[in-house]
């Protein structure tokens, strides 16, 4: 799990002062490429880890912190814990490493670090073909969650509708590289995709946090509900191996192989929120996909085809 490796990498830097990607790879039994990616992730997350090129170079903590992490600012310590966990799937080893890391932090940073560790969930599986996203407001939202203050959000929904509201932030979730904010509002609990947030203003009002609230448990319920809605319709199609690979790259876990019908023909199930959505997603594959059913998907494909012919027949 990546959270384990990021914490272990930072502890390795703390212990040795300076390491190379090859050192990290050998110590953690990963490839040099993976080790380099983890070191770069720590640096990009705002942790004071930097590289030095040339003979005798490598990666080290700014200030050369060998015995503690006093080179971290409060914001950087908070960011580390939000980047590394704990997630709903965090292993005991990762949690143990985080506890050790807390003890290594300067006393003044520990409360923030412990609050941050409980303020984020990392869910590595993505939804369909969604690509990772970023937002200039993520750091402010992290601070709002950790400091437990209400936030004024300007938000653009999936349909493009603009709204503004005061929310009580409860936690942040990174699912497959996409960040979500879970918050209570006047209309009840809501989940906001962070990349759709247009502005964030922290208030001086304390957020109301439900007694006994568990972020990981809340996210499991939200994810299960979303998954049920977004995969409520299934289409059965027949493809060849190359098309199946392309569909998996496009739609991710929404594609499931059912069986091999012949040397070239494979039966596949595609899940989606509606027949229209499935038709729109696979229309570009043309004759490479044979839709067995349901009939609604076939009819929507026929409609898409007719509209394309009408628009481009004379092109």
Short mmCIF file of C-alpha atoms in Angstrom, two decimals:
data_model
loop_
_atom_site.label_atom_id
_atom_site.label_comp_id
_atom_site.label_asym_id
_atom_site.label_seq_id
_atom_site.Cartn_x
_atom_site.Cartn_y
_atom_site.Cartn_z
CA UNK A 1 0.00 0.00 0.00
CA UNK A 2 1.38 3.42 -0.94
CA UNK A 3 0.61 5.02 2.44
CA UNK A 4 2.94 2.50 4.12
CA UNK A 5 5.72 3.29 1.63
CA UNK A 6 5.44 7.07 1.93
CA UNK A 7 5.68 6.93 5.71
CA UNK A 8 8.50 4.37 5.55
CA UNK A 9 10.34 6.53 3.00
CA UNK A 10 10.13 9.59 5.24
CA UNK A 11 11.31 7.60 8.27
CA UNK A 12 14.21 6.29 6.15
CA UNK A 13 15.15 9.87 5.24
CA UNK A 14 14.94 10.78 8.92
CA UNK A 15 17.23 7.92 9.91
CA UNK A 16 19.86 8.26 7.17
CA UNK A 17 19.78 11.95 6.36
CA UNK A 18 20.31 11.40 2.63
CA UNK A 19 19.24 8.53 0.38
CA UNK A 20 19.14 7.69 -3.31
CA UNK A 21 16.14 6.20 -5.10
CA UNK A 22 18.16 2.97 -5.31
CA UNK A 23 18.63 2.99 -1.50
CA UNK A 24 14.89 3.37 -0.95
CA UNK A 25 14.12 0.72 -3.56
CA UNK A 26 16.46 -1.79 -1.88
CA UNK A 27 15.18 -1.03 1.62
CA UNK A 28 11.46 -1.18 0.77
CA UNK A 29 11.76 -3.90 -1.89
CA UNK A 30 10.22 -1.85 -4.71
CA UNK A 31 11.51 -0.79 -8.11
CA UNK A 32 13.78 2.30 -8.37
CA UNK A 33 11.07 3.92 -10.50
CA UNK A 34 8.47 3.41 -7.74
CA UNK A 35 10.90 4.72 -5.11
CA UNK A 36 11.60 7.83 -7.20
CA UNK A 37 7.87 8.41 -7.69
CA UNK A 38 7.28 8.21 -3.93
CA UNK A 39 10.10 10.67 -3.21
CA UNK A 40 8.69 13.06 -5.80
CA UNK A 41 5.17 12.66 -4.30
CA UNK A 42 6.46 13.70 -0.87
CA UNK A 43 8.19 16.72 -2.39
CA UNK A 44 5.15 17.75 -4.48
CA UNK A 45 2.90 17.41 -1.42
CA UNK A 46 4.86 20.19 0.27
CA UNK A 47 7.07 18.06 2.55
CA UNK A 48 10.61 19.58 2.61
CA UNK A 49 12.20 16.69 0.73
CA UNK A 50 14.50 17.75 -2.10
CA UNK A 51 16.90 16.10 -4.55
CA UNK A 52 20.50 16.99 -5.28
CA UNK A 53 21.99 15.87 -8.61
CA UNK A 54 25.53 14.71 -9.28
CA UNK A 55 28.06 12.52 -7.52
CA UNK A 56 27.24 12.17 -3.84
CA UNK A 57 23.72 13.52 -4.47
CA UNK A 58 20.39 12.00 -3.53
CA UNK A 59 17.31 12.97 -1.59
CA UNK A 60 17.22 14.52 1.86
CA UNK A 61 15.05 16.42 4.30
CA UNK A 62 15.59 20.16 4.24
CA UNK A 63 17.76 21.03 7.20
CA UNK A 64 19.18 17.49 7.25
CA UNK A 65 16.89 16.40 10.11
CA UNK A 66 18.36 13.07 11.26
CA UNK A 67 16.92 12.60 14.72
CA UNK A 68 13.57 14.36 14.48
CA UNK A 69 11.33 16.09 11.98
CA UNK A 70 11.76 19.59 13.34
CA UNK A 71 12.40 20.81 9.79
CA UNK A 72 8.68 20.44 9.08
CA UNK A 73 6.38 23.41 9.43
CA UNK A 74 2.98 22.87 11.03
CA UNK A 75 1.30 23.03 7.61
CA UNK A 76 3.80 20.54 6.15
CA UNK A 77 3.29 18.10 9.00
CA UNK A 78 -0.47 18.35 8.49
CA UNK A 79 -0.07 17.77 4.74
CA UNK A 80 2.06 14.67 5.32
CA UNK A 81 -0.65 13.02 7.38
CA UNK A 82 -3.35 13.97 4.89
CA UNK A 83 -1.26 12.49 2.05
CA UNK A 84 -0.36 9.24 3.78
CA UNK A 85 -3.46 8.24 5.68
CA UNK A 86 -4.87 6.58 7.45
CA UNK A 87 -7.23 5.15 4.85
CA UNK A 88 -10.06 2.74 5.43
CA UNK A 89 -7.69 0.03 4.18
CA UNK A 90 -4.61 1.17 6.11
CA UNK A 91 -2.58 -1.75 7.42
CA UNK A 92 -1.51 -2.07 11.08
CA UNK A 93 2.06 -1.45 9.88
CA UNK A 94 1.06 1.89 8.34
CA UNK A 95 -0.82 2.96 11.46
CA UNK A 96 2.15 1.95 13.63
CA UNK A 97 4.49 3.97 11.42
CA UNK A 98 2.22 7.00 11.69
CA UNK A 99 2.17 6.71 15.49
CA UNK A 100 5.98 6.60 15.52
CA UNK A 101 6.05 9.60 13.22
CA UNK A 102 3.77 11.53 15.59
CA UNK A 103 6.21 10.87 18.44
CA UNK A 104 9.05 12.18 16.24
CA UNK A 105 7.26 15.44 15.51
CA UNK A 106 7.90 18.54 17.60
CA UNK A 107 5.39 18.81 20.46
CA UNK A 108 3.70 21.87 18.96
CA UNK A 109 2.84 19.97 15.75
CA UNK A 110 1.44 16.79 17.25
CA UNK A 111 -2.16 17.93 17.76
CA UNK A 112 -2.42 19.09 14.13
CA UNK A 113 -0.82 15.88 12.85
CA UNK A 114 -3.14 13.67 14.88
CA UNK A 115 -6.17 15.68 13.76
CA UNK A 116 -5.02 15.44 10.13
CA UNK A 117 -4.57 11.67 10.41
CA UNK A 118 -8.26 11.37 11.27
CA UNK A 119 -9.39 13.95 8.70
CA UNK A 120 -8.68 12.10 5.46
CA UNK A 121 -9.41 8.73 3.88
CA UNK A 122 -7.45 7.32 0.94
CA UNK A 123 -9.51 5.02 -1.30
CA UNK A 124 -7.20 3.75 -4.08
CA UNK A 125 -9.91 2.33 -6.36
CA UNK A 126 -11.34 4.74 -8.94
CA UNK A 127 -14.82 5.10 -10.42
CA UNK A 128 -14.82 4.05 -14.05
CA UNK A 129 -12.49 6.01 -16.29
CA UNK A 130 -12.31 9.18 -14.17
CA UNK A 131 -8.90 10.83 -14.28
CA UNK A 132 -7.12 12.22 -11.19
CA UNK A 133 -7.94 15.85 -10.51
CA UNK A 134 -6.41 18.74 -8.61
CA UNK A 135 -7.69 21.95 -7.04
CA UNK A 136 -6.06 25.14 -5.75
CA UNK A 137 -8.42 24.97 -2.76
CA UNK A 138 -7.36 21.57 -1.39
CA UNK A 139 -4.91 22.98 1.15
CA UNK A 140 -7.50 25.45 2.50
CA UNK A 141 -10.05 22.66 2.83
CA UNK A 142 -7.50 20.51 4.65
CA UNK A 143 -6.91 23.33 7.10
CA UNK A 144 -10.65 23.86 7.58
CA UNK A 145 -11.17 20.17 8.41
CA UNK A 146 -8.25 20.02 10.83
CA UNK A 147 -9.09 23.34 12.51
CA UNK A 148 -12.81 22.46 12.57
CA UNK A 149 -14.20 25.72 11.13
CA UNK A 150 -17.18 26.42 8.88
CA UNK A 151 -16.48 27.22 5.23
CA UNK A 152 -18.28 29.28 2.59
CA UNK A 153 -18.17 27.34 -0.69
CA UNK A 154 -18.92 28.40 -4.22
CA UNK A 155 -19.62 25.23 -6.21
CA UNK A 156 -20.38 24.20 -9.77
CA UNK A 157 -22.34 20.96 -10.08
CA UNK A 158 -21.89 18.30 -12.75
CA UNK A 159 -24.68 19.97 -14.74
CA UNK A 160 -22.97 23.38 -14.52
CA UNK A 161 -25.34 24.89 -11.94
CA UNK A 162 -23.61 27.45 -9.67
CA UNK A 163 -24.36 27.68 -5.95
CA UNK A 164 -22.94 29.13 -2.75
CA UNK A 165 -23.42 27.82 0.77
CA UNK A 166 -21.96 27.55 4.27
CA UNK A 167 -20.81 24.02 5.12
CA UNK A 168 -19.46 22.17 8.15
CA UNK A 169 -16.48 20.19 6.77
CA UNK A 170 -16.19 16.66 8.19
CA UNK A 171 -13.37 15.15 6.16
CA UNK A 172 -11.62 14.72 2.83
CA UNK A 173 -11.46 11.58 0.69
CA UNK A 174 -9.06 10.81 -2.16
CA UNK A 175 -10.67 8.15 -4.35
CA UNK A 176 -8.49 7.01 -7.21
CA UNK A 177 -6.65 10.35 -7.13
CA UNK A 178 -9.84 12.45 -7.06
CA UNK A 179 -10.54 14.47 -3.90
CA UNK A 180 -13.98 14.81 -2.32
CA UNK A 181 -15.13 16.91 0.63
CA UNK A 182 -17.74 15.42 2.97
CA UNK A 183 -19.64 18.16 4.78
CA UNK A 184 -22.89 18.83 6.61
CA UNK A 185 -25.11 21.59 5.17
CA UNK A 186 -28.52 23.05 5.91
CA UNK A 187 -29.93 20.54 3.42
CA UNK A 188 -28.16 17.58 5.05
CA UNK A 189 -24.89 15.77 4.45
CA UNK A 190 -23.34 16.34 1.03
CA UNK A 191 -20.29 15.15 -0.90
CA UNK A 192 -18.51 17.78 -3.04
CA UNK A 193 -15.97 16.98 -5.73
CA UNK A 194 -13.10 19.31 -4.83
CA UNK A 195 -12.18 20.10 -8.44
CA UNK A 196 -15.68 21.61 -8.92
CA UNK A 197 -15.28 24.04 -6.02
CA UNK A 198 -14.90 27.59 -7.39
CA UNK A 199 -13.91 29.38 -4.17
CA UNK A 200 -13.31 28.68 -0.48
CA UNK A 201 -13.56 31.13 2.40
CA UNK A 202 -12.79 29.96 5.93
CA UNK A 203 -14.99 31.57 8.58
CA UNK A 204 -14.27 32.17 12.27
CA UNK A 205 -17.24 29.99 13.27
CA UNK A 206 -16.67 26.52 14.73
CA UNK A 207 -18.01 23.64 12.63
CA UNK A 208 -20.50 21.29 14.27
CA UNK A 209 -19.18 17.73 14.17
CA UNK A 210 -21.67 14.92 14.93
CA UNK A 211 -20.78 12.97 18.05
CA UNK A 212 -19.03 9.73 17.22
CA UNK A 213 -18.60 10.63 13.54
CA UNK A 214 -16.28 8.18 11.76
CA UNK A 215 -14.99 9.41 8.40
CA UNK A 216 -14.02 5.99 7.06
CA UNK A 217 -17.39 4.51 7.93
CA UNK A 218 -19.25 7.50 6.46
CA UNK A 219 -17.28 7.19 3.23
CA UNK A 220 -18.01 3.45 2.94
CA UNK A 221 -21.74 4.21 3.08
CA UNK A 222 -21.46 7.07 0.56
CA UNK A 223 -19.34 5.03 -1.85
CA UNK A 224 -21.69 2.05 -1.67
CA UNK A 225 -24.68 4.29 -2.45
CA UNK A 226 -22.90 5.98 -5.38
CA UNK A 227 -21.71 2.65 -6.75
CA UNK A 228 -25.24 1.25 -6.65
CA UNK A 229 -26.62 4.25 -8.57
CA UNK A 230 -23.84 4.53 -11.14
CA UNK A 231 -23.89 0.81 -12.02
CA UNK A 232 -27.63 0.15 -11.85
CA UNK A 233 -27.86 -0.81 -15.56
CA UNK A 234 -25.86 -3.59 -17.23
CA UNK A 235 -25.33 -4.18 -20.93
CA UNK A 236 -24.06 -7.45 -22.39
CA UNK A 237 -21.72 -7.02 -25.37
CA UNK A 238 -19.39 -9.15 -27.47
CA UNK A 239 -15.89 -7.89 -28.34
CA UNK A 240 -12.44 -9.11 -29.33
CA UNK A 241 -9.40 -9.02 -27.03
CA UNK A 242 -8.06 -5.69 -28.33
CA UNK A 243 -11.43 -3.97 -27.87
CA UNK A 244 -11.74 -5.41 -24.36
CA UNK A 245 -8.36 -3.90 -23.41
CA UNK A 246 -9.52 -0.53 -24.78
CA UNK A 247 -12.81 -0.69 -22.89
CA UNK A 248 -10.99 -1.46 -19.65
CA UNK A 249 -8.71 1.52 -20.20
CA UNK A 250 -11.75 3.73 -20.88
CA UNK A 251 -14.24 2.48 -18.30
CA UNK A 252 -12.12 0.76 -15.65
CA UNK A 253 -14.01 -1.42 -13.19
CA UNK A 254 -17.30 -0.83 -15.03
CA UNK A 255 -16.17 -3.53 -17.48
CA UNK A 256 -16.33 -7.20 -16.46
CA UNK A 257 -15.42 -10.20 -18.61
CA UNK A 258 -18.14 -12.87 -18.53
CA UNK A 259 -16.62 -15.58 -20.71
CA UNK A 260 -14.75 -16.62 -23.84
CA UNK A 261 -17.27 -17.47 -26.57
CA UNK A 262 -14.67 -18.44 -29.20
CA UNK A 263 -11.04 -17.79 -30.06
CA UNK A 264 -11.82 -14.15 -30.96
CA UNK A 265 -15.19 -13.41 -29.31
CA UNK A 266 -15.46 -12.44 -25.64
CA UNK A 267 -18.70 -11.79 -23.75
CA UNK A 268 -18.45 -8.70 -21.54
CA UNK A 269 -20.72 -6.85 -19.10
CA UNK A 270 -20.64 -3.03 -19.06
CA UNK A 271 -22.25 -1.24 -16.10
CA UNK A 272 -23.60 2.30 -16.12
CA UNK A 273 -26.17 4.62 -14.62
CA UNK A 274 -28.57 4.42 -17.61
CA UNK A 275 -28.95 2.88 -21.10
CA UNK A 276 -28.29 6.35 -22.58
CA UNK A 277 -25.01 6.66 -20.67
CA UNK A 278 -23.77 3.24 -21.74
CA UNK A 279 -24.69 3.93 -25.38
CA UNK A 280 -22.86 7.25 -25.31
CA UNK A 281 -19.75 5.64 -23.80
CA UNK A 282 -19.45 2.86 -26.38
CA UNK A 283 -20.78 4.58 -29.52
CA UNK A 284 -17.29 5.52 -30.65
CA UNK A 285 -16.29 1.87 -30.92
CA UNK A 286 -18.68 1.36 -33.85
CA UNK A 287 -18.85 -2.21 -35.16
CA UNK A 288 -16.06 -3.35 -32.82
CA UNK A 289 -18.76 -3.86 -30.17
CA UNK A 290 -21.82 -6.04 -30.70
CA UNK A 291 -24.51 -5.18 -28.14
CA UNK A 292 -26.58 -8.21 -27.17
CA UNK A 293 -28.85 -6.32 -24.79
CA UNK A 294 -30.75 -4.67 -23.33
CA UNK A 295 -32.73 -3.38 -26.28
CA UNK A 296 -32.73 0.18 -24.90
CA UNK A 297 -28.96 0.41 -25.33
CA UNK A 298 -29.27 -0.81 -28.92
CA UNK A 299 -32.01 1.76 -29.63
CA UNK A 300 -29.96 4.62 -28.19
CA UNK A 301 -26.97 3.53 -30.29
CA UNK A 302 -29.17 3.52 -33.39
CA UNK A 303 -30.38 7.03 -32.53
CA UNK A 304 -26.79 8.26 -32.06
CA UNK A 305 -25.86 6.70 -35.41
CA UNK A 306 -28.80 8.33 -37.21
CA UNK A 307 -27.97 11.74 -35.73
CA UNK A 308 -24.34 11.41 -36.83
CA UNK A 309 -25.36 10.39 -40.34
CA UNK A 310 -27.74 13.35 -40.57
CA UNK A 311 -25.08 15.75 -39.38
CA UNK A 312 -22.13 14.48 -41.38
CA UNK A 313 -23.50 12.60 -44.41
CA UNK A 314 -22.40 15.40 -46.75
CA UNK A 315 -19.08 16.11 -45.05
#
